[in-house]
Coordinates of C-alpha atoms in Angstrom, one line a residue:
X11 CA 16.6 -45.1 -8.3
X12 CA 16.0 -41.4 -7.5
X13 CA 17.6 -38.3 -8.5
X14 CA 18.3 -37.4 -4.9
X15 CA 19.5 -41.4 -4.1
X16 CA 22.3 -40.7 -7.1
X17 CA 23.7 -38.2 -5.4
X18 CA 23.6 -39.4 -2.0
X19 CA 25.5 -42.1 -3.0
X20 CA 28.7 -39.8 -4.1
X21 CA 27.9 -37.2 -1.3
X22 CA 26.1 -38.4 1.7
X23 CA 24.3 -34.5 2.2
X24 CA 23.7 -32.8 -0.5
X25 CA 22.9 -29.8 0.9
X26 CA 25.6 -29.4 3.3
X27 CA 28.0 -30.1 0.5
X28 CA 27.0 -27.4 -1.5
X29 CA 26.3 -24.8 1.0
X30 CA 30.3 -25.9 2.6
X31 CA 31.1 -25.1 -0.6
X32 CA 28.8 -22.0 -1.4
X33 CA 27.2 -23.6 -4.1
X34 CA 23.9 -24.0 -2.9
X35 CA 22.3 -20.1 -4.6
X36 CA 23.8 -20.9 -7.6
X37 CA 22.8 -24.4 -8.3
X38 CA 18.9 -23.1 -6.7
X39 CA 19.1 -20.2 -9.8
X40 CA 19.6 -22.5 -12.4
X41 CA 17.5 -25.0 -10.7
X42 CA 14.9 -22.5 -10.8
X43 CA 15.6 -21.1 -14.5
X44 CA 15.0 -24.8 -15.9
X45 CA 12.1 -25.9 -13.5
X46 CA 14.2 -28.4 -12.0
X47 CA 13.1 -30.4 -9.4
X48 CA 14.0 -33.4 -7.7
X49 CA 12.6 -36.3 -6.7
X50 CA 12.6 -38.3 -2.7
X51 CA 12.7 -41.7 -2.3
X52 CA 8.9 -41.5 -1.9
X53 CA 9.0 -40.7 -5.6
X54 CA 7.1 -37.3 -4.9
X55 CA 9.1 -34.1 -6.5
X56 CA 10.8 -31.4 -4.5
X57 CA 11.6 -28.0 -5.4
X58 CA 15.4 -27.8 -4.3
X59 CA 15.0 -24.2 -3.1
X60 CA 11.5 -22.9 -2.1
X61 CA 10.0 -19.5 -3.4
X62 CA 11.2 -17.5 -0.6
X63 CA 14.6 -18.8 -0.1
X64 CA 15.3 -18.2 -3.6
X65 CA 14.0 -14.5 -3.9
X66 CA 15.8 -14.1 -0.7
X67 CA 19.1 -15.2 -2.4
X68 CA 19.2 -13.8 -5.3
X69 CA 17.4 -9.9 -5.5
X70 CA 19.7 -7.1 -4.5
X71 CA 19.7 -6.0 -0.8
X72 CA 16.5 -3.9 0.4
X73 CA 18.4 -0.7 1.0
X74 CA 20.4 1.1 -1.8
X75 CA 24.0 0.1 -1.2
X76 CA 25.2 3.8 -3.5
X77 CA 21.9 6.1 -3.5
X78 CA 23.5 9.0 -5.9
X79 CA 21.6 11.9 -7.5
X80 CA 24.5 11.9 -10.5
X81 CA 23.4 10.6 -13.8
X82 CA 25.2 7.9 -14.5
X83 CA 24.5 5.8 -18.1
X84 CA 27.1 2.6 -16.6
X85 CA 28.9 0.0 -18.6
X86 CA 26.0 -0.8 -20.4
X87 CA 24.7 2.5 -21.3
X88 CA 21.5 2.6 -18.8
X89 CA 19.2 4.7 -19.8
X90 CA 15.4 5.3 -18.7
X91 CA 12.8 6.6 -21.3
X92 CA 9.4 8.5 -21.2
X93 CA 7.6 9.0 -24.3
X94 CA 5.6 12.4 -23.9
X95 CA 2.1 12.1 -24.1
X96 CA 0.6 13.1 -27.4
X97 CA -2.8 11.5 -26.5
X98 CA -4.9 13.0 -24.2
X99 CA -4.3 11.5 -20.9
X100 CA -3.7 12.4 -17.4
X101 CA -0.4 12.7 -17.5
X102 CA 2.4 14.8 -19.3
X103 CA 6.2 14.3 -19.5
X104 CA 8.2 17.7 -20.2
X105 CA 11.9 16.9 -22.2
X106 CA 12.9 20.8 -20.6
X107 CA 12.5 19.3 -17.1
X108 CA 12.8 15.8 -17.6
X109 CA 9.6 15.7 -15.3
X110 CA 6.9 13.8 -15.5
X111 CA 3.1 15.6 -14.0
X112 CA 0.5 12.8 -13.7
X113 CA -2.3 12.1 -11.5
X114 CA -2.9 10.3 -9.0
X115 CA -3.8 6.5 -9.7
X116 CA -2.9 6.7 -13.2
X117 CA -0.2 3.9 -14.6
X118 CA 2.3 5.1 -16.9
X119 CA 5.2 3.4 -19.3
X120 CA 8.6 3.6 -18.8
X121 CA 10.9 2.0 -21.0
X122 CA 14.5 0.8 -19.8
X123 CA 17.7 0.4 -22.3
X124 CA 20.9 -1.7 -21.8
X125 CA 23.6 -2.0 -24.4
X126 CA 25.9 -5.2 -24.5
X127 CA 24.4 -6.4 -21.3
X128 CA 26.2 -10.0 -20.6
X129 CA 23.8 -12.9 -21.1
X130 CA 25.1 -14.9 -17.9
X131 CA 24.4 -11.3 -15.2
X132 CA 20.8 -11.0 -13.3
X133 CA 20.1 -7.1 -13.3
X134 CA 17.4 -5.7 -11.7
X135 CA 15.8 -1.6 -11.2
X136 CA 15.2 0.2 -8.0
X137 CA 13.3 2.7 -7.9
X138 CA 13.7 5.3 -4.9
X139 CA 11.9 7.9 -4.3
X140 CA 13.8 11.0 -2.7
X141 CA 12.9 15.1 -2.0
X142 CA 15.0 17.1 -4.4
X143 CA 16.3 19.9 -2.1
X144 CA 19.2 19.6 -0.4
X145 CA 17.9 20.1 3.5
X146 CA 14.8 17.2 3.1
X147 CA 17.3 14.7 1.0
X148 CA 17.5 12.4 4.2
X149 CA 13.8 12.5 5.0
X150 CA 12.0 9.3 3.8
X151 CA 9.6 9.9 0.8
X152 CA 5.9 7.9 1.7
X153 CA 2.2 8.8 1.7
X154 CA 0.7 10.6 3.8
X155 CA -1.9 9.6 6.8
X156 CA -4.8 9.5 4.8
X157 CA -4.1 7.4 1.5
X158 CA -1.8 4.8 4.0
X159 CA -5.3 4.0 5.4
X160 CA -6.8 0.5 5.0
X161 CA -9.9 2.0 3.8
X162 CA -8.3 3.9 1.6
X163 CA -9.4 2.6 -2.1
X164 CA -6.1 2.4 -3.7
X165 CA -5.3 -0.4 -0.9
X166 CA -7.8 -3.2 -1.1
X167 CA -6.4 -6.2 -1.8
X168 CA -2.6 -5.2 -1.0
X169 CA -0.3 -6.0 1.2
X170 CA -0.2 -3.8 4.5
X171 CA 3.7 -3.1 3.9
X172 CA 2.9 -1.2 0.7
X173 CA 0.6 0.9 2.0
X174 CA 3.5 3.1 2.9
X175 CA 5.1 3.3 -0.6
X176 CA 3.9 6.4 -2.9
X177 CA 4.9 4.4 -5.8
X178 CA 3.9 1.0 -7.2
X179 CA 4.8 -1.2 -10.3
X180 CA 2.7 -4.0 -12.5
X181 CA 5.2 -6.3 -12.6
X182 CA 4.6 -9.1 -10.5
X183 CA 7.9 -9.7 -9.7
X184 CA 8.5 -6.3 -8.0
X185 CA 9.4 -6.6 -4.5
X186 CA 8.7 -3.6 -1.8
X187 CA 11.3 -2.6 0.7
X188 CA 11.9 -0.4 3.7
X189 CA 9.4 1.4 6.3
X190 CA 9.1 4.7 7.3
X191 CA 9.1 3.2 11.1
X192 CA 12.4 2.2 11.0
X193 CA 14.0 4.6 9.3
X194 CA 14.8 2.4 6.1
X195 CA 14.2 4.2 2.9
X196 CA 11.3 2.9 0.8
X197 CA 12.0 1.8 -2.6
X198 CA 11.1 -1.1 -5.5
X199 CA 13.3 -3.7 -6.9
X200 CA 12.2 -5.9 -9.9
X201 CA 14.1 -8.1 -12.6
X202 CA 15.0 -6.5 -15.5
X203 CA 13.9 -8.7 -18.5
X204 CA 15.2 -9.0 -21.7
X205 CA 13.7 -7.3 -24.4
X206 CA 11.0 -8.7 -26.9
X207 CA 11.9 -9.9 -30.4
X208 CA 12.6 -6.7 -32.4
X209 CA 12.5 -4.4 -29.5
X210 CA 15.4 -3.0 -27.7
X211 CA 13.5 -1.5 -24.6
X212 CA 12.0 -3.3 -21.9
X213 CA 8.7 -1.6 -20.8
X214 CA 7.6 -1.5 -17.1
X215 CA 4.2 0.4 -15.7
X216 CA 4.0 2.3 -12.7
X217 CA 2.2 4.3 -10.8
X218 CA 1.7 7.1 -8.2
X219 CA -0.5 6.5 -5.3
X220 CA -0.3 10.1 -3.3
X221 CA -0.1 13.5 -4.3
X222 CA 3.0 15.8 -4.0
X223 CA 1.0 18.4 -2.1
X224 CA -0.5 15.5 0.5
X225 CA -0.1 17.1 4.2
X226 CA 1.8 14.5 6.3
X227 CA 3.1 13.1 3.5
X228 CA 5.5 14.8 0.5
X229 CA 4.1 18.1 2.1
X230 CA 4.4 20.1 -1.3
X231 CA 8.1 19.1 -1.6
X232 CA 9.6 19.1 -4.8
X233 CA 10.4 14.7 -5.8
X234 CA 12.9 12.9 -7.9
X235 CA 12.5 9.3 -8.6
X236 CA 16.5 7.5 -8.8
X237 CA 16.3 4.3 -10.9
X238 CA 19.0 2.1 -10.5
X239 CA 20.2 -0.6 -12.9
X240 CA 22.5 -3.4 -10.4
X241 CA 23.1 -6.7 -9.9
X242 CA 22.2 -9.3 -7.0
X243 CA 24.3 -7.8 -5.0
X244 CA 23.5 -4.5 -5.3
X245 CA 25.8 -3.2 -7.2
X246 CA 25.1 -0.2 -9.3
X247 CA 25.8 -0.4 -12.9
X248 CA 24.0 2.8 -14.0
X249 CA 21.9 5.9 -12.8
X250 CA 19.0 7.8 -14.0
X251 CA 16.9 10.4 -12.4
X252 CA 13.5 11.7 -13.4
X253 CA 11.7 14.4 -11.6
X254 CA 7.9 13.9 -10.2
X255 CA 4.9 16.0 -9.6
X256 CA 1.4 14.3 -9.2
X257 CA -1.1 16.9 -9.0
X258 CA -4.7 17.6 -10.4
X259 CA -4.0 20.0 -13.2
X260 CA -1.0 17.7 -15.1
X261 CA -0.9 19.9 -18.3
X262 CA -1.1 23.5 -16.3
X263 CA 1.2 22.3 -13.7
X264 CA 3.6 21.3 -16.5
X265 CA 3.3 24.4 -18.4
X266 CA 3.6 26.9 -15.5
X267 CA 7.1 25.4 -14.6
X268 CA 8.6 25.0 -17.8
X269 CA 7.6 29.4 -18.3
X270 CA 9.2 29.5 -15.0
X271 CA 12.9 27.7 -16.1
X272 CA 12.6 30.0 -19.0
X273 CA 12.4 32.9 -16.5
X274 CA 16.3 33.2 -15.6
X275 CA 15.5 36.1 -13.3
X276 CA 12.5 36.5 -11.2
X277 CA 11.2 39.6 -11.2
X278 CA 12.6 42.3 -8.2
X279 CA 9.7 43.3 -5.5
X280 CA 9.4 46.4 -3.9
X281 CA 10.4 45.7 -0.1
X282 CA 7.6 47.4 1.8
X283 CA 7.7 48.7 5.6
X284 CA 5.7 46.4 8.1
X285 CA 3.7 47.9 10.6
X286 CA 3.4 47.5 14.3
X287 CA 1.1 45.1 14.2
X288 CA 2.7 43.1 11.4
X289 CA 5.9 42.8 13.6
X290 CA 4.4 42.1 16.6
X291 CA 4.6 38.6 17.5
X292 CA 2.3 36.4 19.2
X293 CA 3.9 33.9 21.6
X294 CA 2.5 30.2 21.7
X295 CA 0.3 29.3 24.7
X296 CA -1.9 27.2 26.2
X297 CA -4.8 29.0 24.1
X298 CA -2.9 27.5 20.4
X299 CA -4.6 24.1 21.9
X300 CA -8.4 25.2 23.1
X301 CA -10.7 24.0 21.5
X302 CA -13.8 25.3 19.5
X303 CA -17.2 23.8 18.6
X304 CA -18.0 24.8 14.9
X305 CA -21.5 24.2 14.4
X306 CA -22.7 25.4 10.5
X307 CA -24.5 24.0 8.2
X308 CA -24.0 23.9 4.4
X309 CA -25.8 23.3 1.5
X310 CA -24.7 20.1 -0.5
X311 CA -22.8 16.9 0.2
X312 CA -20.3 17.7 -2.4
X313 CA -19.2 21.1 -0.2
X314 CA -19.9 19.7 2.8
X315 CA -17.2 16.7 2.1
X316 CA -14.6 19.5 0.6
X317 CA -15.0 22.0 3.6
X318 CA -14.4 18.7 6.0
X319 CA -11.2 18.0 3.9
X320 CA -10.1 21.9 4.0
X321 CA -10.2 21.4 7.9
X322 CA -8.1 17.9 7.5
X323 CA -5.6 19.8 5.4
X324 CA -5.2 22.3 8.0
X325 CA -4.7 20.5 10.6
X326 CA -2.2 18.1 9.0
X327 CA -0.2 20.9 8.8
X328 CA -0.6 22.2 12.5
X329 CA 0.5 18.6 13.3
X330 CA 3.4 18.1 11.0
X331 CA 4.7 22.1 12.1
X332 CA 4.7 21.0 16.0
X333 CA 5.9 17.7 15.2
X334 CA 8.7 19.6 13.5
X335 CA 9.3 22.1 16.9
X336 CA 8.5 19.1 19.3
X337 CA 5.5 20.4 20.4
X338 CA 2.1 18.8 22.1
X339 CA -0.1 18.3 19.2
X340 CA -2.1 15.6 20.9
X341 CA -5.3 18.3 20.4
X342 CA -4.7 18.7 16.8
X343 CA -4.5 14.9 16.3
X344 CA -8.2 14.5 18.4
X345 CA -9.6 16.8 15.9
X346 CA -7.7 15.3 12.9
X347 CA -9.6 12.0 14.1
X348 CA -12.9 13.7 14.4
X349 CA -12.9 14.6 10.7
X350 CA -11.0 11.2 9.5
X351 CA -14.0 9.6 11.2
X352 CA -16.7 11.8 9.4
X353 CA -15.0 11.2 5.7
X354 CA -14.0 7.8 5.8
X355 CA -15.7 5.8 9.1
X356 CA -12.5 5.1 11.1
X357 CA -9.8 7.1 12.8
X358 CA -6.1 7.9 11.6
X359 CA -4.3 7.8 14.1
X360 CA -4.6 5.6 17.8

């Protein structure tokens, strides 16, 4: 007789009993966490929960139920750890700012504490992206036009929903939530493991997958990363923040800020007069939008590509600036096109 006939005989639906009863995502966890299936009259076996129904159930929502910018170390003493970098390596974490400067592309450890964590409680990190100033806290961190692009490198062979997210974890198990189209804040959520044998940290890798200074994307805005420890439910049992820049120059970038926070006062400048012509200002018109053949030529594929990019930059910024003041930039988008086409073969926006 069959597993499934046993219990059919008690209780005629299984199923219905336990979800009556809301037993059904408890007994499908521990199902799951002892491979145990069971087995039809046919004699064939049968996952009781399939994958989806059981990731469904048990990780934390997909938006952050307390998104805080307080450090908070929890019950169980949460704490997030990056080892600076003594090797040399494209990236550099500074203790001063608890920041770390990296490239772009370039995976990175981070190591996750818990003390007296209970053995029978599922926890899981978030990590959320947000802009550190006060006035761009609300606006949804993700990449900019160009590196969201399905031609873009860093997105063969992933899903089209991550595309969106400037930040991107090895583990398997991480899943990706929100979309900038909605209005739901991107962030990751993966299982917190228990640590190796001997070890009291569990390690993760990430990494970045568009720069800080991206047009369209992080615009040059300053970036914190908020990793959460919670539960299923999405409860938050601890806090950490840790500050992002990911540049070209890592080391100079790291070094130049860190003389700056050592700077307690900025040096005074002179206030000097403007002239007429400085104050004069010239009113928007029809002419902002005409448009104007440049025909050159230049010497070298290599400074051909960057002038093309210069223009792209440029024009990002034109679009984002009247996006901002709800103006037409239907003409700066054309062009934007134009160029997209000429660097990587297909157009950026429709």
């Amino acid at each position: 007789m069959s597993q499934q006939s046993q219990f059919s005989d008690i209780i005629p639906d299984v199923d219905k009993f336990l979800e009556d009863h809301g037993l059904k995502d408890d007994v499908g966890r521990i199902m799951h966490e002892n491979n145990v299936h069971l087995v039809n009259d046919d004699g064939e076996e049968e996952k009781y929960s399939n994958e989806a129904n059981y990731t469904e159930s048990i990780f934390p929502p997909d938006q952050p139920t307390n998104l805080g910018t307080e450090e908070y170390p929890g019950p169980f003493n949460f704490s997030v750890l990056i080892s600076p970098n003594e090797q040399k390596s494209p990236w550099e974490y500074s203790e001063k700012l608890n920041k770390i400067f990296i490239g772009i592309n370039v995976k990175f450890p981070v190591a996750f504490s818990v003390q007296n964590r209970p053995q029978n409680l599922p926890l899981y990190i978030r990590a959320t992206p947000v802009f550190c100033q006060t006035q761009h806290f609300q606006d949804l961190v993700h990449r900019c036009v160009g590196h969201r692009h399905p031609q873009d490198q860093s997105n063969k062979g992933v899903a089209p929903h991550i595309f969106q997210h400037i930040i991107r974890c090895s583990n398997d198990s991480a899943l990706y939530f929100g979309d900038k189209n909605t209005g739901a804040r991107l962030n990751i959520v993966l299982p917190l493991a228990h640590p190796q044998v001997g070890e009291d940290v569990v390690k993760e890798f990430f990494q970045f997958v568009c720069k800080n200074s991206c047009p369209l994307g992080m615009n040059r805005r300053p970036i914190d990363v908020v990793f959460t420890l919670e539960d299923n439910k999405g409860e938050v049992f601890g806090r950490r923040l840790v500050g992002v820049r990911v540049c070209s120059c890592p080391k100079r970038d790291k070094d130049k800020e860190e003389k700056d926070m050592e700077s307690a006062v900025p040096p005074r400048r002179k206030k000097r007069k403007l002239g007429n012509d400085e104050r004069r200002v010239v009113p928007q018109g029809s002419s902002d939008n005409k448009i104007f053949a440049l025909n050159i030529h230049i010497p070298g594929k290599k400074n051909y590509l960057q002038a093309l990019k210069m223009c792209q930059d440029m024009l990002a910024n034109e679009i984002l600036k009247k996006q901002e003041q709800g103006g037409d930039d239907s003409a700066d988008k054309n062009c934007y096109n134009e160029i997209t086409v000429l660097l990587n073969g297909t157009a950026a926006f429709d």
